[in-house]
Amino acid sequence: MGVRAHWPNRNRATRDSDRRLMLTRLSRWVILWIDTPMWTQNLGIARTLIAVTGLATLAFNSMDTLIRPGAGIDVVPNCAGPARISAWCVVDPVDNSWMQILCILILALAASGWRPRLTAIPMWWVLFSNQASFTTVDGGDQVAAVLALLLIPVSLTDSRRFHWRHLSAAGLVGSGIYAGILARVTLVVIKVQVSFIYINACLSKLSVAEWLDGTSIYCWLRDPLFGPVGPLRQATDAMMLDPVLVASVTWGTLMLEFLLGISLFLPQRTKYVLLPLGVAFHLGIAVTMGLWTFAFAMWGALLLSLWPQGRLLYAMIMTARRIVEAFPRSASGLHDLSRPAGPPN
C-alpha cells in the first residue's frame, strides 16, 4: 500500500518534468527563429527578380499591345472593382506614355535595391496595375503582383539602404523584435503561397491524359503557338523522337512540382537541391516557350520559398574564386606531366 501511494506523485512529477522540457525546447526554437537573419541578400535578389518581371513587360511592349480589346473585353483598360486604383485608370488611355515611363522608373528603382521600405508600396502598385488592367498578361505578372503585396510587411520593416547588403546581427537588434516577428510570419505566408502554386500545378495536371501517359511535353513543344521556333525547334523535334526522354521530362516535371509543393515540410538540405532544379526548370520554359517574365517571377518565388536567409551572390563569388584558384594548380600539374623525363642517372 505504501508503494502504491507514491505512484500518483511520481506520475505527476513526470508530467511536470515533461512540460518543462517541452516549454524549454519551444522557447529555444522561438529564440533561434527570431535570431535568424531575415533581411538578407537573397530577400533582396528576390525583390529584384519580382520587380524585373513588371519592368520587362513595360519596357519591351507597347501600351497598344498590353491594353487592347479581347474576347469578352470591350472596355479597356479594365477599371472595374479594385482595378479602379490602377495606374492605367488614373490617366487618359489615349495619352498614357508618360505613365509607362513613370512605372518603368519606379520598378527600376525597386530593382536597384534602394530603400526597400520606400519602394515597397509603389512597386506593388505598378505590378498590381499591370495584372489588373492589362489584357495580355501571363502567370508571371499575376505571381509578381501577389508576391509584391505579401512582401510589403517585410520591406516596410527593412532598414537597409540597399537590399543587397546582408543585415548584421547588430542591425537585426536595431530593427526591433516586433518587426522581426512580423517579417518572419509574412515569410511563412509567402512560403505557403509558393507551395500552393506548385502543388496546384501538379495536381491539376493529373486530370489530363497526356500528363498521365507521359506525352504532354511532346504536345507542348510541337505546338505551333507555344513551342520553340527556328534552330531550337529543330533540336527539340529531334529530342522528342525519343519516347523515353519524352516520358522522363513529362513525369519529371510532375515530380519536381510535387516536391516544390511540399517543400514546406522538407529539410533545408533537400531545398538546396530543389533550388537549382527549379531555376533550370523555369529557364527551360523560358527558352522553349518564351515566357521570360514568368521565369523571373518564379525565380524570385523559389528564392523566397527555399533559401530566403542565404547570400546567393556571395556563394557564387566564392565558388567562382575556388574554381579560378584550382584551375592554375590543375593546369600546372598537367604541364608538369607533359614535360619529358630527365636523363637517367
Coordinates of C-alpha atoms in Angstrom, one line a residue:
M1 CA 0.0 0.0 0.0
G2 CA 2.9 2.4 0.8
V3 CA 4.5 1.9 -2.6
R4 CA 1.2 2.3 -4.4
A5 CA 0.5 5.6 -2.5
H6 CA 3.6 7.1 -4.1
W7 CA 2.7 6.3 -7.7
P8 CA 0.4 9.3 -8.3
N9 CA 3.1 11.6 -7.1
R10 CA 5.6 10.0 -9.4
N11 CA 3.3 10.4 -12.4
R12 CA 2.6 14.0 -11.5
A13 CA 6.3 14.8 -11.2
T14 CA 7.0 13.1 -14.6
R15 CA 4.2 15.1 -16.3
D16 CA 5.6 18.3 -14.8
S17 CA 9.1 17.4 -15.9
D18 CA 7.8 16.7 -19.5
R19 CA 6.0 20.0 -19.6
R20 CA 9.1 21.9 -18.5
L21 CA 11.2 20.1 -21.1
M22 CA 8.7 20.8 -23.8
L23 CA 8.5 24.5 -22.9
T24 CA 12.3 24.7 -22.8
R25 CA 12.6 23.2 -26.3
L26 CA 9.8 25.5 -27.6
S27 CA 11.5 28.6 -26.1
R28 CA 14.8 27.7 -27.6
W29 CA 13.2 27.2 -31.0
V30 CA 11.4 30.6 -30.8
I31 CA 14.7 32.3 -29.8
L32 CA 16.5 30.6 -32.7
W33 CA 13.7 31.5 -35.1
I34 CA 13.8 35.2 -34.0
D35 CA 17.6 35.4 -34.2
T36 CA 17.7 34.0 -37.7
P37 CA 18.6 36.8 -40.2
M38 CA 15.5 37.9 -42.1
W39 CA 16.5 41.0 -44.2
T40 CA 19.1 39.1 -46.3
Q41 CA 20.8 39.3 -49.6
N42 CA 18.6 36.6 -51.0
L43 CA 15.5 38.6 -50.0
G44 CA 16.9 41.5 -52.0
I45 CA 17.6 39.3 -55.0
A46 CA 14.0 38.0 -54.9
R47 CA 12.6 41.5 -54.8
T48 CA 14.8 42.5 -57.8
L49 CA 13.6 39.5 -59.8
I50 CA 9.9 40.3 -59.0
A51 CA 10.4 44.0 -60.0
V52 CA 12.2 42.9 -63.2
T53 CA 9.1 40.9 -64.1
G54 CA 6.9 44.0 -64.5
L55 CA 9.9 46.1 -65.7
A56 CA 10.4 43.8 -68.7
T57 CA 6.7 43.7 -69.5
L58 CA 6.6 47.5 -69.7
A59 CA 10.0 48.1 -71.3
F60 CA 9.6 45.6 -74.2
N61 CA 6.0 46.1 -75.1
S62 CA 4.0 49.0 -76.4
M63 CA 0.9 50.1 -74.5
D64 CA -1.3 49.3 -77.6
T65 CA -0.1 45.7 -77.2
L66 CA -0.8 45.5 -73.4
I67 CA -4.1 47.3 -73.4
R68 CA -6.3 46.2 -76.2
P69 CA -9.8 44.7 -76.7
G70 CA -10.0 41.0 -76.4
A71 CA -12.5 38.1 -76.3
G72 CA -15.3 39.3 -74.0
I73 CA -13.3 42.5 -73.1
D74 CA -14.7 45.5 -74.9
V75 CA -13.8 48.3 -72.5
V76 CA -10.1 48.8 -71.9
P77 CA -8.3 49.3 -69.7
N78 CA -10.1 47.3 -67.0
C79 CA -11.1 49.7 -64.2
A80 CA -13.8 47.7 -62.5
G81 CA -13.7 46.9 -58.8
P82 CA -10.2 47.1 -57.2
A83 CA -8.7 47.9 -60.6
R84 CA -10.0 51.5 -60.1
I85 CA -6.8 52.3 -58.3
S86 CA -4.7 51.0 -61.2
A87 CA -2.1 53.3 -62.6
W88 CA -3.7 52.9 -66.0
C89 CA -7.1 54.1 -64.8
V90 CA -6.0 57.4 -63.4
V91 CA -4.7 58.7 -66.7
D92 CA -6.2 59.2 -70.1
P93 CA -5.9 55.9 -72.1
V94 CA -5.1 57.9 -75.2
D95 CA -2.0 59.5 -73.6
N96 CA -0.5 57.1 -71.2
S97 CA 3.0 57.0 -72.4
W98 CA 4.2 59.3 -69.5
M99 CA 2.7 56.8 -67.0
Q100 CA 4.5 54.0 -68.7
I101 CA 7.8 55.9 -68.2
L102 CA 6.9 56.6 -64.6
C103 CA 6.1 53.0 -63.9
I104 CA 9.3 51.9 -65.5
L105 CA 11.3 54.3 -63.3
I106 CA 9.5 53.0 -60.2
L107 CA 10.3 49.4 -61.0
A108 CA 13.8 50.2 -61.9
L109 CA 14.3 51.9 -58.6
A110 CA 12.9 49.0 -56.7
A111 CA 15.0 46.5 -58.7
S112 CA 18.1 48.6 -57.9
G113 CA 17.6 47.7 -54.2
W114 CA 17.5 51.3 -52.9
R115 CA 15.5 51.8 -49.7
P116 CA 13.1 48.8 -49.8
R117 CA 10.8 50.4 -47.2
L118 CA 10.2 53.4 -49.5
T119 CA 9.8 51.5 -52.8
A120 CA 7.7 48.5 -51.5
I121 CA 4.2 50.1 -51.9
P122 CA 4.9 51.9 -55.2
M123 CA 6.4 48.6 -56.6
W124 CA 3.3 46.7 -55.6
W125 CA 1.0 49.4 -57.1
V126 CA 2.7 49.2 -60.5
L127 CA 2.7 45.3 -60.5
F128 CA -1.0 45.3 -59.4
S129 CA -1.9 47.8 -62.1
N130 CA -0.3 45.6 -64.8
Q131 CA -2.1 42.4 -63.9
A132 CA -5.4 44.2 -63.1
S133 CA -5.7 46.4 -66.2
F134 CA -3.7 44.7 -69.0
T135 CA -5.4 42.5 -71.5
T136 CA -2.3 40.4 -72.4
V137 CA -0.7 39.2 -69.2
D138 CA 0.7 35.8 -68.2
G139 CA 1.1 34.0 -64.9
G140 CA 4.3 35.9 -64.2
D141 CA 2.5 39.2 -63.9
Q142 CA 0.0 37.7 -61.5
V143 CA 2.6 35.9 -59.3
A144 CA 4.7 39.1 -59.2
A145 CA 1.7 41.2 -58.0
V146 CA 0.8 38.7 -55.3
L147 CA 4.4 38.4 -54.0
A148 CA 4.9 42.2 -54.1
L149 CA 1.8 42.5 -51.9
L150 CA 3.0 39.9 -49.5
L151 CA 6.5 41.4 -49.3
I152 CA 5.1 44.8 -48.1
P153 CA 5.4 44.0 -44.4
V154 CA 8.9 42.6 -44.9
S155 CA 10.0 45.6 -46.9
L156 CA 8.5 48.2 -44.6
T157 CA 10.5 46.7 -41.7
D158 CA 13.7 46.6 -43.7
S159 CA 16.1 49.3 -42.5
R160 CA 18.8 48.7 -45.1
R161 CA 19.8 51.5 -47.6
F162 CA 20.3 48.9 -50.3
H163 CA 18.8 45.4 -50.1
W164 CA 22.0 43.8 -51.5
R165 CA 23.6 44.1 -48.1
H166 CA 23.2 41.3 -45.6
L167 CA 22.0 42.8 -42.4
S168 CA 24.3 42.1 -39.5
A169 CA 23.3 40.8 -36.0
A170 CA 23.6 44.4 -34.7
G171 CA 21.2 45.6 -37.5
L172 CA 18.8 42.8 -36.5
V173 CA 18.7 44.0 -32.9
G174 CA 18.2 47.6 -34.1
S175 CA 15.3 46.7 -36.3
G176 CA 13.3 45.6 -33.3
I177 CA 11.9 42.2 -32.2
Y178 CA 8.3 43.0 -33.3
A179 CA 9.5 44.0 -36.8
G180 CA 11.4 40.7 -37.0
I181 CA 8.4 38.6 -35.9
L182 CA 6.2 40.4 -38.4
A183 CA 8.7 39.8 -41.2
R184 CA 9.1 36.2 -40.3
V185 CA 5.4 35.5 -40.1
T186 CA 5.0 37.2 -43.5
L187 CA 7.7 35.0 -45.0
V188 CA 5.9 31.9 -43.7
V189 CA 2.7 33.1 -45.6
I190 CA 4.8 33.6 -48.7
K191 CA 6.2 30.1 -48.5
V192 CA 2.7 28.7 -48.1
Q193 CA 1.6 30.7 -51.2
V194 CA 4.5 29.5 -53.3
S195 CA 4.0 25.9 -52.2
F196 CA 0.3 26.1 -53.2
I197 CA 1.2 27.4 -56.7
Y198 CA 3.3 24.3 -57.3
I199 CA 1.1 21.7 -55.7
N200 CA -1.9 23.1 -57.5
A201 CA 0.0 23.0 -60.8
C202 CA 1.0 19.3 -60.2
L203 CA -2.5 18.1 -59.1
S204 CA -4.3 19.9 -61.9
K205 CA -2.2 18.1 -64.4
L206 CA -3.2 14.7 -63.0
S207 CA -6.6 15.1 -64.6
V208 CA -5.1 15.5 -68.1
A209 CA -4.5 12.2 -70.0
E210 CA -1.3 13.5 -71.8
W211 CA 0.4 14.1 -68.4
L212 CA -0.5 10.7 -67.1
D213 CA 0.6 8.8 -70.2
G214 CA 3.9 10.8 -70.5
T215 CA 3.3 12.6 -73.8
S216 CA 2.4 16.1 -72.6
I217 CA 5.9 17.6 -73.2
Y218 CA 5.8 16.3 -76.8
C219 CA 2.4 18.1 -77.4
W220 CA 3.6 21.4 -75.9
L221 CA 6.9 21.5 -77.7
R222 CA 5.3 20.7 -81.0
D223 CA 2.5 23.3 -80.5
P224 CA 2.8 26.0 -83.2
L225 CA 1.8 28.7 -80.8
F226 CA 3.7 27.9 -77.6
G227 CA 6.5 25.7 -79.0
P228 CA 10.1 26.9 -79.9
V229 CA 11.0 28.3 -83.3
G230 CA 14.0 28.2 -85.6
P231 CA 17.0 26.0 -84.9
L232 CA 15.7 25.4 -81.4
R233 CA 12.6 23.9 -82.9
Q234 CA 14.6 21.5 -85.0
A235 CA 16.6 20.5 -81.9
T236 CA 13.5 19.8 -79.8
D237 CA 11.8 17.9 -82.6
A238 CA 14.8 15.6 -82.8
M239 CA 14.7 15.1 -79.0
M240 CA 11.0 14.4 -79.0
L241 CA 11.6 11.3 -81.2
D242 CA 12.9 9.5 -78.1
P243 CA 9.9 8.2 -76.2
V244 CA 12.0 7.5 -73.0
L245 CA 13.2 11.2 -73.0
V246 CA 9.6 12.5 -73.6
A247 CA 8.2 10.4 -70.7
S248 CA 11.1 11.3 -68.4
V249 CA 10.7 15.0 -68.9
T250 CA 6.9 14.9 -68.6
W251 CA 6.8 12.8 -65.4
G252 CA 9.9 14.5 -64.1
T253 CA 8.0 17.8 -64.3
L254 CA 5.2 16.4 -62.2
M255 CA 7.7 15.1 -59.6
L256 CA 9.5 18.4 -59.4
E257 CA 6.3 20.4 -59.0
F258 CA 5.1 18.0 -56.3
L259 CA 8.4 18.3 -54.3
L260 CA 8.3 22.1 -54.6
G261 CA 4.7 22.0 -53.5
I262 CA 5.6 20.1 -50.3
S263 CA 8.9 21.9 -49.7
L264 CA 7.5 23.4 -46.5
F265 CA 7.9 20.0 -44.9
L266 CA 11.3 19.1 -46.4
P267 CA 14.7 19.7 -44.7
Q268 CA 16.9 22.6 -45.8
R269 CA 19.4 20.2 -47.3
T270 CA 16.8 19.0 -49.7
K271 CA 15.8 22.6 -50.5
Y272 CA 19.3 23.4 -51.6
V273 CA 19.0 20.6 -54.2
L274 CA 15.5 21.7 -55.3
L275 CA 16.5 25.4 -55.8
P276 CA 18.8 24.8 -58.9
L277 CA 16.4 22.3 -60.2
G278 CA 13.6 24.8 -60.1
V279 CA 15.7 27.5 -61.6
A280 CA 16.7 25.2 -64.5
F281 CA 13.1 24.1 -64.9
H282 CA 11.8 27.7 -65.4
L283 CA 14.8 28.5 -67.6
G284 CA 13.8 25.7 -69.9
I285 CA 10.3 27.0 -70.1
A286 CA 11.6 30.5 -70.8
V287 CA 13.9 29.3 -73.6
T288 CA 11.5 26.9 -75.3
M289 CA 8.2 28.9 -74.8
G290 CA 9.5 32.5 -74.5
L291 CA 7.9 33.0 -71.0
W292 CA 10.7 35.1 -69.6
T293 CA 8.7 37.3 -67.3
F294 CA 7.1 34.1 -65.8
A295 CA 10.6 32.8 -65.2
F296 CA 11.8 35.9 -63.4
A297 CA 8.7 35.9 -61.1
M298 CA 9.1 32.2 -60.3
W299 CA 12.9 32.5 -59.7
G300 CA 12.1 35.1 -57.1
A301 CA 9.4 32.9 -55.6
L302 CA 11.7 29.9 -55.4
L303 CA 14.4 32.0 -53.6
L304 CA 11.8 33.2 -51.1
S305 CA 10.5 29.7 -50.5
L306 CA 13.6 27.6 -50.5
W307 CA 16.5 29.8 -49.3
P308 CA 15.5 33.3 -48.1
Q309 CA 18.2 33.5 -45.4
G310 CA 21.2 33.0 -47.6
R311 CA 23.7 35.1 -49.6
L312 CA 23.5 33.8 -53.1
L313 CA 25.8 36.3 -54.7
Y314 CA 28.4 35.7 -52.0
A315 CA 28.2 32.0 -52.6
M316 CA 28.5 32.4 -56.3
I317 CA 31.5 34.7 -56.0
M318 CA 33.3 32.3 -53.6
T319 CA 32.5 29.3 -55.8
A320 CA 34.0 31.1 -58.8
R321 CA 37.0 32.1 -56.8
R322 CA 37.7 28.5 -55.8
I323 CA 37.3 27.3 -59.4
V324 CA 39.8 30.0 -60.6
E325 CA 42.2 29.2 -57.8
A326 CA 42.0 25.5 -58.5
F327 CA 42.5 25.9 -62.3
P328 CA 46.1 27.1 -62.3
R329 CA 47.1 24.2 -60.0
S330 CA 45.5 21.6 -62.2
A331 CA 46.9 23.3 -65.3
S332 CA 50.4 23.4 -63.8
G333 CA 50.1 19.7 -62.8
L334 CA 49.2 18.8 -66.4
H335 CA 52.1 20.9 -67.6
D336 CA 54.5 19.1 -65.4
L337 CA 53.2 15.7 -66.6
S338 CA 53.7 16.8 -70.2
R339 CA 57.4 17.6 -69.6
P340 CA 59.9 15.0 -70.8
A341 CA 61.5 13.0 -68.1
G342 CA 65.1 13.8 -67.3
P343 CA 68.1 11.7 -68.3
P344 CA 68.6 8.5 -66.2
N345 CA 71.3 8.6 -63.6

